[in-house]
XYZ file of C-alpha atoms in Angstrom:
532
model
C -54.368 20.458 7.488
C -53.820 17.005 5.950
C -57.555 16.532 5.509
C -57.544 19.629 3.288
C -54.204 19.526 1.481
C -53.638 15.746 1.574
C -50.300 13.933 1.889
C -48.747 12.428 -1.240
C -46.337 10.253 0.795
C -49.179 8.457 2.608
C -51.495 8.591 -0.412
C -54.022 10.830 1.382
C -55.924 12.674 -1.381
C -57.133 15.834 0.402
C -59.416 18.278 -1.433
C -58.252 18.962 -5.010
C -56.805 22.443 -5.493
C -56.257 23.132 -1.782
C -52.619 23.682 -0.855
C -50.865 24.663 2.351
C -51.517 28.417 2.177
C -55.218 28.024 1.295
C -55.646 25.405 4.026
C -54.130 27.757 6.621
C -56.459 30.624 5.644
C -59.560 28.409 5.732
C -58.678 26.854 9.103
C -58.033 30.269 10.665
C -61.545 31.280 9.684
C -63.562 28.055 10.084
C -61.415 26.066 12.585
C -62.063 22.505 11.296
C -62.555 20.584 8.052
C -66.173 20.038 9.044
C -66.574 23.786 9.653
C -65.102 24.611 6.259
C -67.411 22.133 4.491
C -70.476 23.464 6.359
C -69.637 26.993 5.163
C -68.519 26.096 1.623
C -71.330 28.305 0.253
C -69.633 31.347 1.791
C -66.307 30.669 0.071
C -66.177 32.552 -3.217
C -65.276 31.227 -6.652
C -64.244 27.746 -7.721
C -62.647 26.992 -4.361
C -66.053 26.921 -2.653
C -67.398 24.649 -5.415
C -64.428 22.249 -5.079
C -64.882 22.010 -1.313
C -68.607 21.312 -1.653
C -68.037 18.711 -4.390
C -65.271 16.922 -2.475
C -66.681 17.135 1.049
C -66.625 13.354 1.584
C -63.023 13.206 0.323
C -62.034 15.880 2.860
C -63.648 14.012 5.755
C -62.079 10.720 4.637
C -58.650 12.382 4.299
C -58.896 13.789 7.812
C -59.833 10.346 9.110
C -56.892 8.735 7.293
C -54.454 11.326 8.658
C -55.678 11.093 12.256
C -53.678 8.846 14.572
C -55.954 6.631 16.646
C -54.719 6.960 20.229
C -57.464 4.812 21.703
C -55.745 1.480 21.032
C -56.379 -1.076 23.826
C -52.876 -1.833 25.176
C -52.319 -3.726 28.421
C -49.290 -2.393 30.308
C -47.324 -4.209 33.005
C -44.313 -2.273 34.222
C -42.549 -5.493 35.318
C -42.308 -6.447 31.631
C -39.973 -3.531 30.967
C -37.642 -3.946 33.954
C -33.972 -3.779 32.939
C -32.208 -7.127 33.113
C -28.859 -8.607 32.131
C -28.383 -9.007 28.392
C -28.371 -12.570 27.070
C -25.450 -11.875 24.722
C -25.421 -15.224 22.831
C -29.162 -14.950 22.143
C -28.863 -11.279 21.145
C -25.887 -11.962 18.877
C -27.732 -14.811 17.154
C -30.806 -12.618 16.632
C -28.796 -9.659 15.259
C -26.902 -11.990 12.905
C -30.144 -13.539 11.676
C -31.675 -10.109 11.021
C -28.387 -8.834 9.511
C -28.340 -5.831 11.874
C -24.571 -5.342 11.561
C -24.413 -1.691 12.675
C -26.669 -2.386 15.660
C -24.515 -5.369 16.567
C -21.361 -3.219 16.611
C -23.160 -0.753 18.883
C -24.739 -3.278 21.268
C -22.045 -5.975 21.285
C -18.774 -4.140 20.593
C -16.570 -6.967 21.885
C -18.171 -9.481 19.501
C -17.966 -7.097 16.518
C -14.314 -6.277 17.221
C -13.387 -9.943 17.404
C -15.035 -10.572 14.039
C -13.241 -7.674 12.387
C -9.709 -8.735 13.407
C -7.905 -9.824 10.262
C -4.502 -11.391 9.687
C -2.058 -10.411 6.921
C -2.706 -12.238 3.657
C -0.077 -14.870 3.035
C 0.993 -16.698 -0.054
C 1.800 -20.308 0.708
C 3.669 -22.624 -1.625
C 2.253 -26.004 -2.450
C 3.639 -29.049 -4.249
C 4.290 -28.080 -7.833
C 1.640 -29.445 -10.186
C 2.910 -30.513 -13.564
C 1.063 -28.595 -16.234
C -0.685 -30.814 -18.719
C 0.583 -28.398 -21.356
C 4.190 -28.049 -20.179
C 5.327 -29.127 -23.632
C 4.186 -25.737 -24.937
C 6.874 -23.108 -24.525
C 4.751 -20.089 -25.493
C 3.213 -19.401 -22.094
C 2.235 -15.748 -22.144
C 3.820 -15.383 -18.682
C 7.526 -15.923 -18.411
C 7.254 -15.989 -14.599
C 10.431 -13.912 -14.405
C 9.266 -12.600 -11.033
C 9.594 -16.029 -9.443
C 11.640 -19.168 -9.912
C 11.155 -22.375 -7.932
C 14.067 -21.407 -5.705
C 12.909 -17.810 -5.260
C 9.371 -18.560 -4.055
C 9.450 -18.255 -0.281
C 7.215 -20.824 1.472
C 5.413 -17.969 3.187
C 5.462 -14.390 1.891
C 3.332 -11.671 3.403
C 1.628 -9.905 0.505
C -0.357 -6.708 0.985
C -2.296 -7.167 -2.229
C -1.959 -9.905 -4.823
C -2.094 -9.236 -8.549
C -0.982 -10.745 -11.831
C 2.563 -9.378 -11.410
C 3.335 -10.892 -8.018
C 1.524 -14.223 -8.416
C 2.849 -17.358 -10.112
C 0.591 -18.321 -12.989
C 0.634 -20.028 -16.368
C -1.683 -18.620 -19.000
C -1.268 -20.097 -22.491
C -2.117 -18.639 -25.885
C -3.711 -21.398 -27.981
C -3.284 -19.798 -31.392
C -3.025 -22.751 -33.764
C -5.255 -25.680 -34.811
C -2.827 -28.129 -33.161
C -2.889 -26.320 -29.819
C -6.687 -26.046 -29.917
C -6.985 -29.773 -30.644
C -4.688 -30.576 -27.705
C -6.651 -28.300 -25.381
C -9.925 -29.842 -26.511
C -8.735 -33.339 -25.594
C -8.103 -32.204 -22.013
C -11.271 -30.113 -21.684
C -13.611 -32.977 -22.552
C -12.069 -35.090 -19.749
C -12.749 -32.558 -17.003
C -15.584 -32.625 -14.474
C -15.517 -28.828 -14.173
C -14.449 -26.180 -16.690
C -14.453 -22.423 -16.121
C -14.842 -20.276 -19.241
C -15.209 -16.644 -20.260
C -15.799 -14.973 -23.618
C -13.986 -11.863 -24.822
C -16.071 -9.903 -27.323
C -16.358 -6.700 -29.326
C -19.569 -5.433 -27.701
C -21.528 -5.498 -24.439
C -24.735 -5.925 -26.468
C -25.013 -9.694 -26.953
C -26.941 -9.378 -30.234
C -24.061 -7.423 -31.803
C -21.137 -9.016 -29.951
C -18.541 -10.922 -31.960
C -16.151 -13.355 -30.323
C -12.585 -12.139 -29.925
C -11.634 -15.190 -27.886
C -12.611 -17.729 -25.230
C -10.584 -18.470 -22.088
C -10.724 -21.799 -20.227
C -9.438 -22.970 -16.837
C -9.777 -26.199 -14.889
C -6.763 -25.870 -12.556
C -6.056 -22.891 -10.325
C -3.226 -20.634 -11.595
C -3.483 -22.147 -15.079
C -5.592 -21.017 -18.041
C -5.817 -21.260 -21.833
C -6.904 -18.541 -24.235
C -8.216 -19.283 -27.729
C -8.174 -16.215 -30.027
C -10.813 -15.847 -32.773
C -10.300 -14.111 -36.138
C -12.368 -11.108 -37.258
C -13.634 -13.128 -40.234
C -16.947 -14.472 -38.890
C -17.024 -17.481 -41.189
C -13.674 -18.645 -39.794
C -14.713 -17.689 -36.263
C -17.811 -19.897 -36.454
C -15.716 -22.845 -37.665
C -13.378 -22.478 -34.651
C -16.338 -22.096 -32.297
C -17.816 -25.373 -33.551
C -14.638 -27.165 -32.422
C -15.667 -26.486 -28.818
C -19.326 -27.427 -29.252
C -18.657 -30.860 -27.765
C -17.386 -29.212 -24.552
C -20.232 -26.729 -24.135
C -22.827 -29.323 -25.142
C -21.478 -32.007 -22.788
C -23.987 -32.294 -19.938
C -21.470 -34.162 -17.742
C -19.146 -31.136 -17.510
C -19.996 -28.428 -14.949
C -19.500 -24.990 -16.551
C -18.308 -22.186 -14.286
C -18.315 -18.469 -15.026
C -18.973 -14.924 -13.799
C -22.274 -13.577 -15.214
C -22.791 -16.639 -17.410
C -25.941 -15.232 -18.990
C -23.816 -12.931 -21.144
C -21.492 -15.724 -22.327
C -24.392 -18.098 -22.992
C -26.120 -15.446 -25.106
C -22.960 -14.650 -27.103
C -22.374 -18.345 -27.877
C -25.918 -18.610 -29.239
C -24.782 -16.319 -32.064
C -22.371 -19.122 -33.013
C -24.977 -21.895 -32.857
C -23.634 -23.196 -29.538
C -25.906 -24.169 -26.656
C -24.365 -24.395 -23.181
C -25.764 -27.513 -21.517
C -25.294 -29.234 -18.183
C -24.889 -27.925 -14.656
C -23.761 -24.312 -14.255
C -22.068 -22.428 -11.422
C -22.237 -18.641 -11.698
C -19.994 -16.903 -9.142
C -21.966 -13.666 -9.483
C -25.264 -15.396 -8.613
C -23.666 -17.506 -5.885
C -22.388 -14.380 -4.159
C -25.762 -12.702 -4.691
C -27.358 -15.468 -2.612
C -24.618 -15.271 0.031
C -24.492 -11.449 0.357
C -27.508 -10.023 -1.550
C -26.976 -6.424 -0.456
C -23.344 -6.204 -1.545
C -21.768 -5.772 -4.972
C -21.144 -8.894 -7.048
C -18.663 -7.756 -9.684
C -15.302 -9.459 -10.185
C -13.369 -6.495 -8.756
C -15.297 -6.765 -5.478
C -15.192 -10.567 -5.222
C -11.472 -10.959 -5.938
C -10.638 -8.274 -3.380
C -12.984 -9.659 -0.716
C -12.206 -13.367 -0.950
C -8.721 -13.558 -2.492
C -7.066 -10.273 -1.514
C -6.409 -9.927 -5.245
C -6.736 -7.164 -7.838
C -7.530 -8.324 -11.371
C -6.304 -6.348 -14.371
C -8.946 -3.713 -15.241
C -10.180 -3.838 -18.833
C -9.276 -0.136 -19.145
C -5.615 -1.192 -19.113
C -6.238 -2.887 -22.451
C -8.774 -0.715 -24.270
C -8.691 2.614 -22.408
C -11.242 4.427 -20.296
C -14.944 4.566 -21.113
C -15.933 7.158 -23.670
C -15.785 7.823 -27.375
C -12.019 7.138 -27.478
C -12.267 3.712 -25.824
C -10.750 0.998 -28.009
C -11.934 -2.496 -28.858
C -10.681 -5.835 -27.591
C -10.238 -6.909 -31.209
C -7.414 -4.371 -31.587
C -5.424 -5.630 -28.573
C -2.445 -7.947 -29.085
C -3.652 -11.570 -28.482
C -0.832 -12.267 -26.006
C -2.053 -9.388 -23.813
C -5.665 -10.543 -24.060
C -4.506 -14.027 -23.071
C -3.094 -12.637 -19.824
C -6.246 -10.643 -19.100
C -8.726 -13.389 -20.047
C -6.640 -16.135 -18.449
C -6.616 -14.244 -15.176
C -10.400 -13.814 -15.355
C -11.148 -17.536 -15.612
C -8.418 -18.496 -13.146
C -9.740 -16.114 -10.484
C -13.356 -17.112 -11.232
C -12.463 -20.766 -10.696
C -10.777 -19.905 -7.396
C -13.852 -17.942 -6.330
C -16.103 -20.858 -7.236
C -14.201 -23.141 -4.864
C -14.655 -20.621 -2.023
C -18.266 -19.607 -2.694
C -19.400 -23.210 -3.115
C -18.431 -23.911 0.503
C -20.225 -20.801 1.736
C -23.378 -21.772 -0.175
C -23.366 -25.161 1.565
C -22.962 -23.495 4.958
C -26.032 -21.320 4.278
C -27.980 -24.216 2.735
C -28.489 -22.147 -0.452
C -27.359 -24.762 -2.985
C -30.918 -25.699 -3.910
C -31.820 -22.037 -4.406
C -28.874 -21.567 -6.785
C -29.315 -24.745 -8.819
C -33.123 -24.971 -8.908
C -34.124 -21.296 -9.098
C -31.352 -18.921 -10.165
C -29.422 -21.070 -12.666
C -32.504 -22.278 -14.635
C -33.595 -18.628 -14.781
C -30.278 -17.745 -16.482
C -31.350 -19.686 -19.585
C -34.845 -18.168 -19.530
C -33.532 -14.605 -19.298
C -30.949 -15.251 -22.004
C -33.735 -16.422 -24.326
C -35.849 -13.374 -23.430
C -32.963 -10.984 -24.095
C -32.098 -12.569 -27.426
C -35.775 -12.546 -28.464
C -36.149 -8.850 -27.673
C -39.246 -6.664 -27.497
C -41.195 -5.343 -30.480
C -42.111 -1.642 -30.684
C -44.300 0.171 -33.183
C -42.010 2.989 -34.309
C -44.826 4.681 -36.263
C -46.858 5.073 -33.068
C -43.856 6.606 -31.299
C -43.187 9.004 -34.203
C -46.798 10.215 -34.125
C -46.645 10.573 -30.348
C -43.431 12.597 -30.596
C -45.175 15.141 -32.824
C -48.153 15.390 -30.466
C -45.916 15.855 -27.417
C -43.956 18.552 -29.217
C -47.184 20.477 -29.900
C -48.235 20.086 -26.249
C -44.813 21.294 -25.083
C -45.015 24.469 -27.174
C -48.523 25.146 -25.882
C -47.519 24.744 -22.198
C -44.369 26.803 -22.827
C -46.473 29.708 -24.125
C -48.792 29.450 -21.120
C -45.789 29.620 -18.758
C -44.435 32.687 -20.566
C -47.859 34.342 -20.285
C -48.043 33.737 -16.520
C -44.442 34.887 -16.032
C -44.896 37.936 -18.240
C -41.525 37.266 -19.852
C -39.783 34.571 -21.899
C -36.996 32.619 -20.139
C -35.228 29.244 -20.217
C -37.718 26.957 -18.454
C -35.060 24.242 -18.136
C -32.787 26.569 -16.167
C -33.375 26.140 -12.386
C -31.658 29.489 -11.795
C -33.885 31.444 -14.186
C -37.012 29.588 -13.037
C -36.227 30.373 -9.384
C -35.790 34.059 -10.139
C -39.139 34.166 -11.999
C -41.034 32.307 -9.249
C -39.597 33.989 -6.155
C -38.299 37.395 -7.278
C -40.682 38.389 -10.060
C -43.894 36.564 -9.069
C -43.060 36.419 -5.331
C -45.108 33.264 -4.757
C -43.400 32.650 -1.371
C -41.815 35.272 0.911
C -39.438 32.647 2.393
C -38.435 30.307 -0.441
C -36.143 27.345 0.143
C -32.607 27.581 -1.258
C -30.016 25.022 -2.281
C -26.578 24.793 -0.552
C -25.161 26.917 -3.393
C -27.615 29.728 -2.582
C -29.837 29.151 -5.616
C -33.621 28.938 -5.308
C -34.810 25.313 -5.015
C -37.152 24.397 -7.892
C -37.222 20.587 -7.724
C -40.350 18.477 -8.109
C -40.959 18.400 -4.352
C -40.896 22.223 -4.226
C -43.187 22.581 -7.245
C -45.661 20.077 -5.787
C -45.763 22.252 -2.665
C -46.992 25.242 -4.722
C -49.224 23.186 -7.040
C -52.711 24.583 -6.453
C -51.286 27.746 -4.905
C -49.934 29.334 -8.082
C -50.663 28.351 -11.706
C -47.003 28.524 -12.781
C -46.103 25.563 -10.539
C -48.577 23.179 -12.168
C -47.565 24.370 -15.645
C -43.870 23.759 -14.917
C -44.728 20.257 -13.677
C -46.668 19.638 -16.909
C -43.758 20.952 -18.974
C -41.282 18.690 -17.216
C -43.490 15.628 -17.599
C -43.905 16.261 -21.325
C -40.170 16.874 -21.782
C -39.243 13.671 -19.959
C -41.750 11.544 -21.861
C -40.499 12.904 -25.172
C -36.743 12.749 -24.583
C -36.463 9.681 -22.330
C -38.982 7.419 -24.035
C -40.724 8.541 -27.215
C -37.621 9.865 -29.004
C -35.101 7.534 -27.339
C -36.759 4.123 -27.798
C -36.619 4.059 -31.641
C -32.857 4.722 -31.449
C -32.458 1.533 -29.375
C -34.074 -0.739 -31.984
C -31.447 -3.249 -33.139
C -30.704 -2.968 -36.852
C -30.341 -6.765 -37.221
C -33.521 -7.830 -35.437
C -35.749 -4.759 -35.583
C -36.424 -5.179 -31.860
C -35.262 -3.691 -28.552
C -32.984 -5.949 -26.517
C -32.862 -5.025 -22.836
C -30.786 -6.747 -20.144
C -32.656 -8.464 -17.318
C -30.537 -8.392 -14.158
C -30.802 -11.145 -11.548
C -28.235 -9.899 -9.073
C -29.070 -6.225 -8.545
C -31.988 -5.922 -6.110
C -31.622 -7.453 -2.648
C -35.361 -8.243 -2.653
C -34.909 -10.814 -5.418
C -36.907 -9.089 -8.144
C -35.419 -8.527 -11.585
C -34.276 -5.180 -12.895
C -33.982 -4.032 -16.495
C -31.209 -1.925 -18.046
C -30.079 -0.652 -21.458
C -32.876 0.363 -21.717
C -34.831 0.214 -18.476
C -38.207 -1.152 -19.573
C -39.520 -1.248 -16.001
C -40.074 2.480 -15.666
C -42.249 3.056 -18.714
C -44.829 5.442 -17.166
C -48.281 4.189 -16.215
C -49.660 6.726 -13.712
C -50.522 9.401 -16.264
C -52.655 9.193 -19.379
C -49.769 10.320 -21.589
C -47.489 7.720 -20.011
C -49.984 4.940 -20.675
C -50.027 5.925 -24.338
C -46.303 5.082 -24.586
C -47.008 1.539 -23.415
C -49.289 1.060 -26.414
C -46.196 1.245 -28.639
C -45.011 -2.124 -27.266
C -46.722 -4.696 -29.451
C -46.679 -8.388 -30.339
C -44.603 -9.459 -33.341
C -47.698 -10.356 -35.392
C -51.342 -11.434 -35.151
C -50.308 -14.943 -34.050
C -48.580 -13.711 -30.905
């Protein structure tokens, strides 16, 4: 069967045009692939010609699909005698291979011991005098706690900004900024985070920058909408970001580094990115702030939706939020990030991953930032011409589908397509249905009938053309940045557990290559000029 119809999963080609139903009929009559090939002259029409032309491919496909059971294996039954489990050795092996589910199943006592957790507690510590205690405009009044009210040990189910002592300051004057600057340049480590108007770094304008160098304390510098003034304020902090002796800490630093480039600021010196650090510690888990603060600090940070609303057309902009509120939000971000850094740094040392972070991942941050800011050049004229050609091809295939069906219908409707294929054309007496009772018409189903009925291959063609046109040819020109004339994708370091990069907004990794039409789209990506 597989020698005739092939197997797409295992890349076994089979004989072109032969599907499951045809293969069954031929095998009932001629018994084997070899028998079918020997009698190809008896098989009428193009099918006989295809079998004769692709005889070697059929034999090869059968060979590829056949499991070789004559493998020389020496067997000694003593080797498989049950023995006592060496639990320490097994536990070490399962931990090394990260077989957590298997470990829970095979070593339940060990797994249970590891999962026992104690209630999170909030312990008081000697009060640290704030370097900025002379400022009375802390955005947090700390009305929830006074020095007398803070119990030395309080069991807290979940920490958040409302039940945690903190001091986040709004630095909204030249004098306050100058004072902050004097302290920042003396620090060995500074955590920072930018608040902006846009997720796209090429269009993002600074709304503010938050800094922290002590846990539970942070400083937020607001920026005006006037970009000339904003750039002047940004330059005040150039000596901090450019100081190679200060370690800069952040969550997803690539974004902040790219935004600061718009203000002629280069971030120099050693970096510590909590997102990348956690990626090296737990590559298969999520690495966002909401996951990290919950996992390591039993803390819930304020969601950005509380400030600007839920995602969608009605979502607001950080620029429109009262600076005092942003100071709380941004201050919390850098404070929690700094706390995470102190925890993750220890875990990195335990795993001996410090070199990997500082010599591989962190240098790559700067490279990817440069790549993103540079962008990719596309020839919009080529895409426009291709869009017209694809549209003509779509109309042609659509007419061919209507002719086969004998009626016009909505090809994009799975319901209508299913009714045409299985009720009108009756291409399968026992068609597969979805849980909702509708006929299944997905790609896997259509591939099953490809070669059996012409409508299946035409629908596959129609879908390929539609996807190429809507997802790539028509969509890519809309993503060209008006300032640069180029497409700026995001290259993600901490998404795939295998370590490879991924690309989003747009995804430039899935530009088609397997089909001729798909390869044409790649031709639209060009160098900036003849010198590149």
